[in-house]
Short mmCIF file of C-alpha atoms and ligand atoms in Angstrom, two decimals:
data_model
loop_
_atom_site.label_atom_id
_atom_site.label_comp_id
_atom_site.label_asym_id
_atom_site.label_seq_id
_atom_site.Cartn_x
_atom_site.Cartn_y
_atom_site.Cartn_z
CA MET H 1 -20.23 88.10 129.59
CA ALA H 2 -22.56 91.05 129.46
CA SER H 3 -26.25 90.33 129.23
CA SER H 4 -28.30 91.43 126.26
CA GLN H 5 -29.89 93.95 128.53
CA SER H 6 -26.60 95.67 129.13
CA LEU H 7 -25.93 95.71 125.40
CA THR H 8 -29.21 97.50 124.77
CA CYS H 9 -28.23 99.78 127.56
CA HIS H 10 -24.94 100.89 125.93
CA PHE H 11 -26.70 101.51 122.71
CA PHE H 12 -29.24 103.57 124.50
CA PHE H 13 -26.61 105.55 126.31
CA PHE H 14 -24.49 106.12 123.24
CA PHE H 15 -27.31 107.17 121.03
CA SER H 16 -29.12 109.21 123.59
CA LEU H 17 -25.89 111.14 123.95
CA VAL H 18 -25.74 111.58 120.21
CA THR H 19 -29.40 112.47 120.01
CA PHE H 20 -28.85 115.06 122.63
CA SER H 21 -26.06 116.76 120.71
CA TYR H 22 -27.81 116.67 117.37
CA ALA H 23 -31.42 117.25 118.27
CA ALA H 24 -31.41 120.44 116.23
CA THR H 25 -29.98 118.97 113.05
CA ASP H 26 -31.76 117.23 110.22
CA SER H 27 -32.38 113.55 110.75
CA SER H 28 -34.67 112.87 107.82
CA LYS H 29 -32.22 110.59 106.05
CA PRO H 30 -33.64 107.08 105.98
CA THR H 31 -32.04 104.28 107.87
CA ALA H 32 -28.98 103.26 105.96
CA ALA H 33 -26.79 100.94 107.91
CA TYR H 34 -26.33 98.53 110.78
CA HIS H 35 -24.17 99.24 113.75
CA PHE H 36 -22.20 97.04 116.15
CA SER H 37 -19.81 98.13 118.90
CA ILE H 38 -16.15 97.11 118.86
CA ARG H 39 -14.26 96.38 122.06
CA LYS H 40 -10.50 96.17 122.41
CA ASN H 41 -8.83 93.83 124.85
CA GLU H 42 -5.63 95.56 125.99
CA THR H 43 -3.99 92.25 126.92
CA THR H 44 -4.59 90.34 123.70
CA ARG H 45 -4.52 93.53 121.60
CA GLN H 46 -7.40 92.08 119.61
CA TYR H 47 -10.81 93.54 118.74
CA TYR H 48 -14.15 91.95 119.47
CA PHE H 49 -17.83 92.48 119.17
CA GLU H 50 -20.95 90.91 120.56
CA TYR H 51 -23.94 89.86 118.55
CA GLU H 52 -27.19 88.12 119.30
CA LEU H 53 -27.97 84.84 117.60
CA GLY H 54 -30.82 82.32 117.88
CA SER H 55 -34.10 82.07 119.77
CA PRO H 56 -34.10 83.16 122.49
CA PRO H 57 -31.08 85.27 121.50
CA THR H 58 -27.70 84.20 122.85
CA LEU H 59 -25.09 86.92 123.13
CA VAL H 60 -21.99 85.71 121.27
CA ASP H 61 -18.65 87.37 121.96
CA ALA H 62 -16.60 87.11 118.78
CA LEU H 63 -13.16 88.07 117.57
CA ILE H 64 -13.10 90.39 114.55
CA ASP H 65 -10.91 89.17 111.70
CA LEU H 66 -10.92 91.40 108.64
CA GLY H 67 -9.25 88.66 106.61
CA ALA H 68 -11.41 85.67 107.59
CA PRO H 69 -13.97 84.46 105.05
CA SER H 70 -16.88 83.41 107.27
CA VAL H 71 -18.43 83.37 110.73
CA TRP H 72 -18.05 80.52 113.21
CA ILE H 73 -18.92 79.86 116.82
CA ASP H 74 -18.17 77.30 119.49
CA CYS H 75 -21.59 75.67 119.85
CA ARG H 76 -21.01 73.60 122.97
CA SER H 77 -23.36 75.71 125.04
CA PHE H 78 -25.49 77.13 122.25
CA VAL H 79 -29.22 76.43 122.55
CA SER H 80 -31.73 77.80 120.08
CA SER H 81 -35.15 76.75 118.88
CA SER H 82 -34.65 78.40 115.49
CA TYR H 83 -31.33 76.66 114.77
CA LYS H 84 -31.13 74.75 111.49
CA ARG H 85 -28.26 72.65 110.25
CA VAL H 86 -27.57 72.50 106.52
CA SER H 87 -27.66 68.96 105.18
CA CYS H 88 -24.85 67.64 103.07
CA GLY H 89 -25.33 67.63 99.34
CA SER H 90 -27.78 70.58 99.46
CA ASP H 91 -27.35 73.59 97.18
CA ARG H 92 -26.49 75.78 100.12
CA CYS H 93 -23.79 73.33 101.10
CA LYS H 94 -22.28 73.41 97.62
CA LYS H 95 -22.38 77.22 97.55
CA ALA H 96 -20.54 77.32 100.86
CA HIS H 97 -17.84 75.04 99.43
CA GLY H 98 -18.96 72.35 101.87
CA SER H 99 -16.08 69.95 101.86
CA MET H 100 -17.70 66.76 103.14
CA CYS H 101 -20.50 65.16 105.13
CA ILE H 102 -19.94 64.90 108.84
CA ASP H 103 -21.47 62.81 111.57
CA CYS H 104 -21.15 63.59 115.22
CA ASN H 105 -20.03 61.19 117.91
CA SER H 106 -18.15 63.72 119.93
CA ILE H 107 -20.43 63.82 122.95
CA PRO H 108 -21.45 60.92 125.19
CA ASN H 109 -24.95 59.65 124.36
CA PRO H 110 -25.10 61.80 121.29
CA HIS H 111 -28.37 63.31 120.27
CA PRO H 112 -28.61 66.08 117.70
CA LYS H 113 -27.58 69.45 119.08
CA PRO H 114 -26.28 72.59 117.37
CA GLY H 115 -22.84 71.58 116.12
CA CYS H 116 -23.43 67.86 116.58
CA SER H 117 -25.75 66.06 114.22
CA ASN H 118 -25.40 63.48 111.45
CA THR H 119 -25.18 63.78 107.64
CA THR H 120 -24.46 67.48 107.92
CA CYS H 121 -22.65 69.76 105.53
CA ALA H 122 -19.15 70.45 106.82
CA VAL H 123 -17.15 73.60 106.22
CA LEU H 124 -13.75 74.41 107.62
CA GLY H 125 -13.21 76.63 110.64
CA TYR H 126 -9.73 77.89 111.40
CA ASN H 127 -8.11 79.18 114.56
CA ARG H 128 -5.06 81.01 113.30
CA PHE H 129 -3.64 81.53 116.76
CA ARG H 130 -2.81 77.83 116.97
CA GLN H 131 -3.11 76.99 113.27
CA TYR H 132 -5.90 74.59 114.03
CA LEU H 133 -8.31 73.59 111.33
CA THR H 134 -11.50 71.67 111.96
CA ALA H 135 -14.66 70.59 110.15
CA GLN H 136 -17.70 72.44 111.43
CA GLU H 137 -21.40 72.02 110.86
CA LEU H 138 -22.82 74.57 108.40
CA SER H 139 -25.76 76.24 110.14
CA LEU H 140 -28.48 78.84 109.85
CA ASP H 141 -30.13 80.85 112.58
CA THR H 142 -31.68 84.23 113.25
CA LEU H 143 -29.29 87.14 113.76
CA LYS H 144 -30.45 90.29 115.55
CA VAL H 145 -29.19 93.54 114.09
CA SER H 146 -29.73 97.19 115.05
CA SER H 147 -29.99 99.80 112.36
CA THR H 148 -28.59 103.30 112.39
CA ASP H 149 -28.57 106.39 110.20
CA GLY H 150 -25.14 107.23 111.57
CA ARG H 151 -26.67 109.23 114.45
CA TYR H 152 -29.52 107.31 116.04
CA ILE H 153 -30.13 103.68 116.76
CA HIS H 154 -33.42 102.41 115.36
CA LEU H 155 -35.31 99.21 115.88
CA ASP H 156 -33.82 95.78 116.07
CA TYR H 157 -34.36 93.69 113.00
CA ASP H 158 -34.19 89.95 112.59
CA LEU H 159 -32.08 88.47 109.87
CA PRO H 160 -33.38 84.91 109.51
CA LYS H 161 -31.13 82.31 107.84
CA PHE H 162 -27.90 83.98 108.80
CA GLN H 163 -25.22 81.49 107.81
CA PHE H 164 -22.35 80.46 110.06
CA SER H 165 -20.58 77.31 111.10
CA CYS H 166 -20.80 75.70 114.41
CA SER H 167 -18.46 73.42 116.25
CA TYR H 168 -18.62 70.95 119.10
CA ASP H 169 -14.86 70.67 119.03
CA ASP H 170 -13.45 72.41 122.09
CA THR H 171 -9.97 72.56 120.53
CA ILE H 172 -11.08 75.28 118.13
CA VAL H 173 -11.25 77.84 120.94
CA THR H 174 -8.22 76.61 122.89
CA ASN H 175 -5.64 79.42 123.08
CA PHE H 176 -8.11 81.64 121.34
CA PRO H 177 -7.48 85.20 122.52
CA GLY H 178 -10.15 86.35 124.97
CA GLU H 179 -11.56 84.41 127.86
CA TYR H 180 -15.21 84.66 126.88
CA THR H 181 -14.73 84.64 123.15
CA LYS H 182 -16.86 82.01 121.53
CA GLY H 183 -16.26 82.62 117.89
CA LEU H 184 -14.97 84.63 115.02
CA VAL H 185 -16.54 87.11 112.62
CA GLY H 186 -14.89 87.36 109.24
CA PHE H 187 -15.10 90.47 107.05
CA ALA H 188 -13.20 89.22 103.99
CA ARG H 189 -14.37 89.74 100.42
CA THR H 190 -16.74 86.73 100.36
CA LYS H 191 -20.52 86.33 100.08
CA ILE H 192 -20.66 84.67 103.49
CA SER H 193 -18.72 87.24 105.49
CA TYR H 194 -20.58 88.93 108.32
CA ALA H 195 -20.88 92.21 106.41
CA SER H 196 -21.83 90.71 103.04
CA GLN H 197 -24.67 88.68 104.51
CA ILE H 198 -26.15 91.74 106.22
CA SER H 199 -25.71 94.00 103.18
CA SER H 200 -27.27 91.53 100.80
CA SER H 201 -30.16 90.52 103.09
CA PHE H 202 -31.20 94.14 103.58
CA LYS H 203 -30.23 95.28 100.06
CA LEU H 204 -27.73 97.80 101.35
CA ALA H 205 -24.61 99.14 99.70
CA LYS H 206 -21.77 96.63 99.68
CA LYS H 207 -19.71 98.62 102.13
CA PHE H 208 -18.67 98.42 105.72
CA ALA H 209 -16.70 100.79 107.90
CA LEU H 210 -14.56 100.13 110.93
CA CYS H 211 -13.66 102.62 113.63
CA ILE H 212 -11.20 100.67 115.75
CA PRO H 213 -10.70 102.02 119.28
CA SER H 214 -7.23 102.43 120.75
CA SER H 215 -8.57 101.83 124.22
CA THR H 216 -11.88 100.88 125.72
CA GLU H 217 -11.43 103.03 128.79
CA ASN H 218 -13.49 105.79 127.23
CA GLY H 219 -15.83 103.64 125.20
CA LEU H 220 -16.41 101.36 122.30
CA GLY H 221 -15.54 101.55 118.63
CA SER H 222 -17.92 100.93 115.77
CA VAL H 223 -18.63 98.73 112.80
CA PHE H 224 -21.11 100.19 110.31
CA ILE H 225 -22.47 97.83 107.68
CA GLY H 226 -24.18 99.22 104.58
CA GLY H 227 -22.57 102.67 104.19
CA GLY H 228 -22.53 106.12 105.80
CA PRO H 229 -23.02 108.79 106.93
CA TYR H 230 -20.74 108.37 109.94
CA TYR H 231 -20.85 110.67 112.94
CA MET H 232 -18.20 110.73 115.63
CA PRO H 233 -19.34 112.89 118.53
CA PRO H 234 -18.62 115.55 119.58
CA ARG H 235 -17.89 116.42 115.92
CA ILE H 236 -21.05 117.28 114.04
CA GLU H 237 -19.86 116.69 110.48
CA ASP H 238 -20.28 113.45 108.53
CA GLN H 239 -16.81 111.91 108.59
CA SER H 240 -17.28 110.30 105.18
CA LEU H 241 -17.01 113.79 103.66
CA SER H 242 -13.36 113.89 104.61
CA PHE H 243 -12.45 110.48 103.20
CA VAL H 244 -9.51 110.16 100.91
CA SER H 245 -9.38 106.92 99.02
CA THR H 246 -7.04 104.38 97.60
CA PRO H 247 -7.86 101.32 95.49
CA LEU H 248 -8.42 97.99 97.20
CA LEU H 249 -6.40 95.52 95.27
CA VAL H 250 -7.10 91.87 94.67
CA ASN H 251 -4.08 89.67 95.12
CA PRO H 252 -4.37 87.28 92.17
CA VAL H 253 -2.99 84.41 94.22
CA ASN H 254 -4.44 83.20 97.49
CA ILE H 255 -1.55 82.70 99.88
CA GLY H 256 -3.55 82.95 103.06
CA PRO H 257 -3.61 79.96 105.35
CA SER H 258 -3.75 76.98 103.02
CA TYR H 259 -7.18 75.92 104.36
CA SER H 260 -9.06 78.51 102.39
CA THR H 261 -11.15 76.78 99.78
CA TYR H 262 -13.20 79.91 99.33
CA ALA H 263 -11.08 81.86 96.95
CA ASP H 264 -8.23 82.04 94.57
CA PRO H 265 -7.65 85.02 94.08
CA SER H 266 -7.30 85.94 97.71
CA ASP H 267 -10.34 87.29 99.57
CA GLU H 268 -8.27 89.44 101.94
CA TYR H 269 -7.73 93.20 101.53
CA PHE H 270 -4.65 94.65 99.86
CA ILE H 271 -3.65 98.22 99.07
CA ILE H 272 -0.75 99.74 97.15
CA VAL H 273 1.84 101.45 99.31
CA LYS H 274 4.16 103.35 96.97
CA GLY H 275 6.59 104.51 99.59
CA ILE H 276 7.14 105.41 103.24
CA GLU H 277 8.19 108.86 104.45
CA VAL H 278 9.62 109.89 107.79
CA SER H 279 9.16 113.62 108.49
CA GLY H 280 8.47 114.09 104.77
CA LYS H 281 11.66 112.30 103.62
CA ARG H 282 11.29 109.15 101.52
CA ALA H 283 12.79 106.02 103.12
CA ALA H 284 15.08 104.33 100.61
CA PHE H 285 14.44 100.63 100.03
CA ASN H 286 13.90 98.28 97.09
CA SER H 287 10.49 99.36 95.85
CA SER H 288 9.84 96.14 93.96
CA LEU H 289 9.01 94.67 97.39
CA LEU H 290 5.87 96.83 97.30
CA SER H 291 4.16 95.01 94.44
CA PHE H 292 3.01 91.41 94.17
CA ASP H 293 5.21 88.97 92.34
CA LYS H 294 3.74 86.20 90.17
CA GLU H 295 3.21 83.93 93.16
CA GLY H 296 1.27 86.56 95.10
CA TYR H 297 4.09 87.43 97.53
CA GLY H 298 5.05 91.02 98.30
CA GLY H 299 2.67 93.98 98.45
CA THR H 300 0.63 95.28 101.37
CA LYS H 301 -2.19 93.58 103.25
CA ILE H 302 -4.49 95.04 105.90
CA SER H 303 -5.08 92.90 109.00
CA THR H 304 -6.94 93.48 112.24
CA ILE H 305 -5.40 90.35 113.76
CA ASP H 306 -1.78 91.52 113.62
CA PRO H 307 -1.50 93.94 116.55
CA PHE H 308 1.36 95.91 114.94
CA THR H 309 2.43 96.54 111.37
CA THR H 310 4.93 93.97 110.17
CA LEU H 311 7.55 94.94 107.60
CA GLN H 312 9.92 92.89 105.48
CA SER H 313 13.39 93.16 107.07
CA SER H 314 15.01 95.58 104.64
CA ILE H 315 12.03 97.98 104.86
CA TYR H 316 11.95 97.59 108.62
CA ASN H 317 15.65 98.31 109.05
CA ARG H 318 15.40 101.41 106.87
CA LEU H 319 12.36 102.72 108.71
CA VAL H 320 13.99 102.20 112.11
CA LYS H 321 17.18 103.92 110.98
CA ASP H 322 15.40 106.92 109.45
CA PHE H 323 13.02 107.25 112.37
CA VAL H 324 15.79 107.11 114.98
CA LYS H 325 17.74 109.75 113.06
CA ALA H 326 14.74 112.08 112.82
CA ALA H 327 13.71 111.51 116.45
CA THR H 328 17.15 111.99 117.98
CA GLY H 329 17.51 115.06 115.74
CA ASN H 330 14.43 116.38 117.59
CA LYS H 331 16.15 115.69 120.96
CA ILE H 332 14.07 112.62 121.68
CA LYS H 333 16.27 110.34 123.77
CA ARG H 334 16.76 106.78 122.58
CA VAL H 335 16.82 104.11 125.30
CA LYS H 336 17.49 100.37 125.34
CA SER H 337 15.13 98.49 123.00
CA VAL H 338 12.37 96.35 124.43
CA ALA H 339 11.62 93.25 122.31
CA PRO H 340 10.01 92.78 119.86
CA PHE H 341 10.53 96.46 119.03
CA GLY H 342 13.72 97.84 117.51
CA ALA H 343 13.70 101.47 118.63
CA CYS H 344 12.55 102.77 122.00
CA PHE H 345 12.67 106.23 123.51
CA ASP H 346 12.32 108.04 126.80
CA SER H 347 8.74 109.29 126.63
CA ARG H 348 9.58 112.27 128.86
CA THR H 349 11.56 113.67 125.91
CA ALA H 350 8.56 113.38 123.53
CA PRO H 351 5.88 115.66 124.95
CA LYS H 352 2.26 114.46 124.83
CA THR H 353 0.01 116.07 122.23
CA ILE H 354 -3.60 115.35 121.22
CA THR H 355 -2.22 112.93 118.61
CA GLY H 356 0.04 111.09 121.03
CA PRO H 357 3.74 111.62 121.75
CA ALA H 358 5.37 114.35 119.62
CA VAL H 359 7.56 112.18 117.38
CA PRO H 360 8.41 112.44 113.66
CA ASP H 361 5.38 111.69 111.44
CA ILE H 362 5.40 108.55 109.31
CA ASP H 363 3.45 108.75 106.03
CA LEU H 364 2.45 105.78 103.95
CA VAL H 365 2.28 107.09 100.39
CA LEU H 366 -0.61 105.29 98.72
CA GLU H 367 -1.89 104.79 95.22
CA GLY H 368 -4.52 107.38 94.34
CA LYS H 369 -5.56 110.19 92.03
CA THR H 370 -3.74 112.88 93.93
CA SER H 371 -1.10 112.35 96.52
CA VAL H 372 -2.77 110.09 99.05
CA ARG H 373 -1.02 109.74 102.36
CA LEU H 374 -1.97 107.77 105.41
CA ARG H 375 -0.28 109.69 108.19
CA LEU H 376 0.77 108.00 111.39
CA TYR H 377 1.15 110.38 114.32
CA GLY H 378 2.66 109.28 117.62
CA SER H 379 -0.62 107.67 118.72
CA ASN H 380 -0.39 105.24 115.79
CA SER H 381 3.37 104.92 115.48
CA MET H 382 4.42 104.53 119.11
CA VAL H 383 3.43 102.12 121.85
CA GLU H 384 4.07 102.56 125.54
CA VAL H 385 5.83 99.41 126.81
CA LYS H 386 6.56 100.52 130.34
CA LYS H 387 6.80 103.62 132.46
CA ASN H 388 8.57 106.38 130.51
CA VAL H 389 9.40 104.09 127.58
CA ILE H 390 7.71 104.28 124.19
CA CYS H 391 8.71 102.17 121.20
CA LEU H 392 8.29 102.42 117.46
CA ALA H 393 5.33 100.05 117.03
CA PHE H 394 6.50 98.05 114.03
CA ILE H 395 7.70 94.45 113.84
CA ASP H 396 10.45 92.88 111.76
CA GLY H 397 8.70 90.31 109.55
CA GLY H 398 11.91 88.60 108.39
CA ALA H 399 13.59 88.51 104.99
CA GLN H 400 10.80 86.67 103.17
CA PRO H 401 7.37 87.22 104.66
CA ASN H 402 4.33 86.48 102.47
CA GLN H 403 3.50 90.17 102.29
CA SER H 404 6.16 92.88 102.52
CA ILE H 405 3.84 95.05 104.63
CA VAL H 406 1.01 93.86 106.84
CA LEU H 407 -0.74 96.94 108.15
CA GLY H 408 -1.80 95.96 111.69
CA GLY H 409 -4.32 97.05 114.31
CA HIS H 410 -2.29 99.69 116.19
CA GLN H 411 -1.76 101.65 112.97
CA LEU H 412 -5.47 101.44 112.04
CA GLU H 413 -6.87 102.73 115.32
CA ASP H 414 -8.84 105.95 115.77
CA ARG H 415 -9.69 106.62 112.16
CA LEU H 416 -12.66 105.60 110.02
CA LEU H 417 -11.85 103.02 107.39
CA GLU H 418 -14.55 102.30 104.82
CA PHE H 419 -14.22 99.17 102.70
CA ASP H 420 -16.27 99.82 99.58
CA LEU H 421 -16.46 96.46 97.88
CA ALA H 422 -18.52 97.54 94.86
CA ALA H 423 -16.08 100.32 93.96
CA SER H 424 -13.11 98.32 95.29
CA LYS H 425 -11.69 101.19 97.27
CA LEU H 426 -10.68 102.00 100.81
CA GLY H 427 -11.85 105.39 102.10
CA PHE H 428 -10.19 106.67 105.25
CA THR H 429 -10.05 109.75 107.44
CA SER H 430 -6.95 111.14 109.05
CA SER H 431 -6.50 110.35 112.72
CA LEU H 432 -9.74 111.34 114.46
CA LEU H 433 -7.61 112.62 117.34
CA VAL H 434 -6.67 115.58 115.12
CA SER H 435 -10.32 116.69 115.19
CA ASN H 436 -10.60 116.06 118.91
CA THR H 437 -12.62 112.90 118.66
CA SER H 438 -11.72 109.20 118.48
CA CYS H 439 -13.24 105.79 117.87
CA SER H 440 -14.18 105.38 121.56
CA HIS H 441 -17.68 106.61 122.29
CA ASP H 442 -19.43 104.69 125.00
CA ARG H 443 -18.48 105.53 128.51
CA LEU H 444 -20.35 102.62 130.05
CA PHE H 445 -18.30 99.67 128.90
C1 NAG E 501 -24.98 59.52 114.28
O1 NAG E 501 -24.95 58.22 113.74
C2 NAG E 501 -24.23 57.30 114.55
C3 NAG E 501 -24.13 55.97 113.79
O2 NAG E 501 -25.34 55.66 113.17
C4 NAG E 501 -24.96 57.14 115.87
O3 NAG E 501 -24.25 56.25 116.72
C5 NAG E 501 -25.00 58.51 116.54
O4 NAG E 501 -25.75 58.43 117.72
C6 NAG E 501 -25.65 59.52 115.63
N1 NAG E 501 -25.47 60.85 116.23
C7 NAG E 501 -26.43 61.75 116.27
C8 NAG E 501 -26.05 63.07 116.91
O5 NAG E 501 -27.53 61.58 115.79
C1 NAG E 502 -8.58 90.11 127.86
O1 NAG E 502 -8.02 88.88 127.48
C2 NAG E 502 -7.40 88.19 128.55
C3 NAG E 502 -6.68 86.99 127.96
O2 NAG E 502 -7.55 86.17 127.24
C4 NAG E 502 -8.45 87.81 129.57
O3 NAG E 502 -7.85 87.14 130.65
C5 NAG E 502 -9.11 89.08 130.06
O4 NAG E 502 -10.17 88.75 130.93
C6 NAG E 502 -9.66 89.88 128.89
N1 NAG E 502 -10.12 91.17 129.40
C7 NAG E 502 -11.35 91.61 129.20
C8 NAG E 502 -11.68 92.95 129.77
O5 NAG E 502 -12.19 90.95 128.59
C1 NAG E 503 2.15 82.24 103.82
O1 NAG E 503 1.92 81.51 102.63
C2 NAG E 503 1.89 80.10 102.78
C3 NAG E 503 1.59 79.48 101.44
O2 NAG E 503 2.42 79.94 100.46
C4 NAG E 503 0.82 79.68 103.77
O3 NAG E 503 0.87 78.28 103.99
C5 NAG E 503 1.01 80.42 105.07
O4 NAG E 503 -0.05 80.11 105.95
C6 NAG E 503 1.05 81.92 104.82
N1 NAG E 503 1.26 82.62 106.07
C7 NAG E 503 0.41 83.52 106.53
C8 NAG E 503 0.78 84.16 107.83
O5 NAG E 503 -0.61 83.85 105.93
C1 NAG E 504 14.64 94.16 94.62
O1 NAG E 504 13.79 93.11 95.07
C2 NAG E 504 13.44 92.21 94.04
C3 NAG E 504 12.40 91.26 94.60
O2 NAG E 504 12.72 90.82 95.88
C4 NAG E 504 14.69 91.50 93.52
O3 NAG E 504 14.34 90.60 92.51
C5 NAG E 504 15.67 92.55 93.02
O4 NAG E 504 16.88 91.92 92.65
C6 NAG E 504 15.94 93.60 94.07
N1 NAG E 504 16.72 94.69 93.50
C7 NAG E 504 17.76 95.20 94.12
C8 NAG E 504 18.44 96.32 93.42
O5 NAG E 504 18.18 94.77 95.18
C1 NAG E 505 -11.43 118.77 122.86
O1 NAG E 505 -12.23 118.02 123.74
C2 NAG E 505 -12.03 118.30 125.10
C3 NAG E 505 -12.83 117.30 125.93
O2 NAG E 505 -13.91 116.74 125.23
C4 NAG E 505 -12.44 119.76 125.36
O3 NAG E 505 -12.20 120.06 126.70
C5 NAG E 505 -11.60 120.65 124.44
O4 NAG E 505 -12.03 121.99 124.60
C6 NAG E 505 -11.73 120.26 122.99
N1 NAG E 505 -10.81 121.03 122.17
C7 NAG E 505 -11.12 121.48 120.94
C8 NAG E 505 -10.04 122.22 120.23
O5 NAG E 505 -12.22 121.28 120.40
#
């Protein structure tokens, strides 16, 4: 794990680079947001960030989960003099939907430690990679955050009483993706998500933006908490000026993992996809799959945990068929499929462009005032599975998945996505690759 010194060092490098490019432009706008760097692990295809918690600060490597309600860490090696557990029956415990009182006997010769004390408020922590649910101690400690005006990094601030849950149960991190990963940061629509706690503590706009990197070879991506502007060097314009937006929908029924006692309606993020186009032609499928039914099934969810977009079978089959037809019509050679993908091609027949392999564009037609399209170029629609083979990066979700479309990480990469919770809308840019930038900006990592 990187030391906190190296973290400071990336920030310094990144922002000194930015400072250098923008020294001549106006920087009088007051500090507006907090910034964290996102890393992608190419093996797990998951996204992570590091944050500093406790006194002295411990660097915690955590998995980002857009749909998770809260923040938890594996506390087995966590030491902090400012750590406070929340006692059971307290107001804070009730507000956090504390489910019960827990005692700790899980270590030999127990003595109170973070994650292991008696008569403590318990909340549930969930590892969705092995569907493991456990009671964790509700806790408070000091979080270190670094502010930004979108261009420069400012001072570090302390956020005392940052709320998370803390576990002495080693099972919670078993099979968790990422060797050093000690926890999870949730960004769902709750008061105790990572973003909500920071926004409300510093009285910032109830917004956060993700710029998810497609690779960490050329640097790290970004999370901005509290609103824009957003600068993506070497471009000098504020990317939020080119946002198009679509409503964020609340699914009236919570059909997430059944553990969630936090919300009904669901606290995950949903949008309205009205149709899918391949090279401008509408794919024909039963459009009633695109809205929620009375039980909350159907519709479109956004997830950072699903590496690739998952489609209900009939939508998937139609997309594959239409895409293959358009691609082979452009003399792109189809080759044997590589599981779990249904259509693969010889990449030598799809020349590289700045937006990835030259393949037919896929547009998600979204709800919005004018025609709102989220365009997937080759970089977002194709994945290289081996030498000279690229595949259409979508997964068959079966005949009856909970959601008909789950928009996954690969399709979200290299564009800014702003979740505006007050206005309940998702603002997004087109692929940043089009404007010769990306979400990867730190060359040191
Ligand atoms: C919790 O209480 C049990 C039973 O009274 C005791 O054996 C144990 O040592 C206590 N654990 C801690 C961490 O205080
Ligand atoms: C990516 O995850 C794998 C599997 O957990 C791990 O072995 C590897 O060290 C990780 N890579 C990096 C760069 O963290
Ligand atoms: C699908 O919904 C059911 C409840 O209806 C839930 O138990 C399950 O965890 C959900 N699956 C996913 C992947 O969210
Ligand atoms: C379309 O899908 C809905 C919901 O799954 C179903 O009730 C309806 O019968 C389907 N319509 C057609 C024409 O297949
Ligand atoms: C894009 O960026 C590359 C490297 O940063 C540079 O060499 C190239 O000239 C840029 N192209 C445009 C059109 O800005």
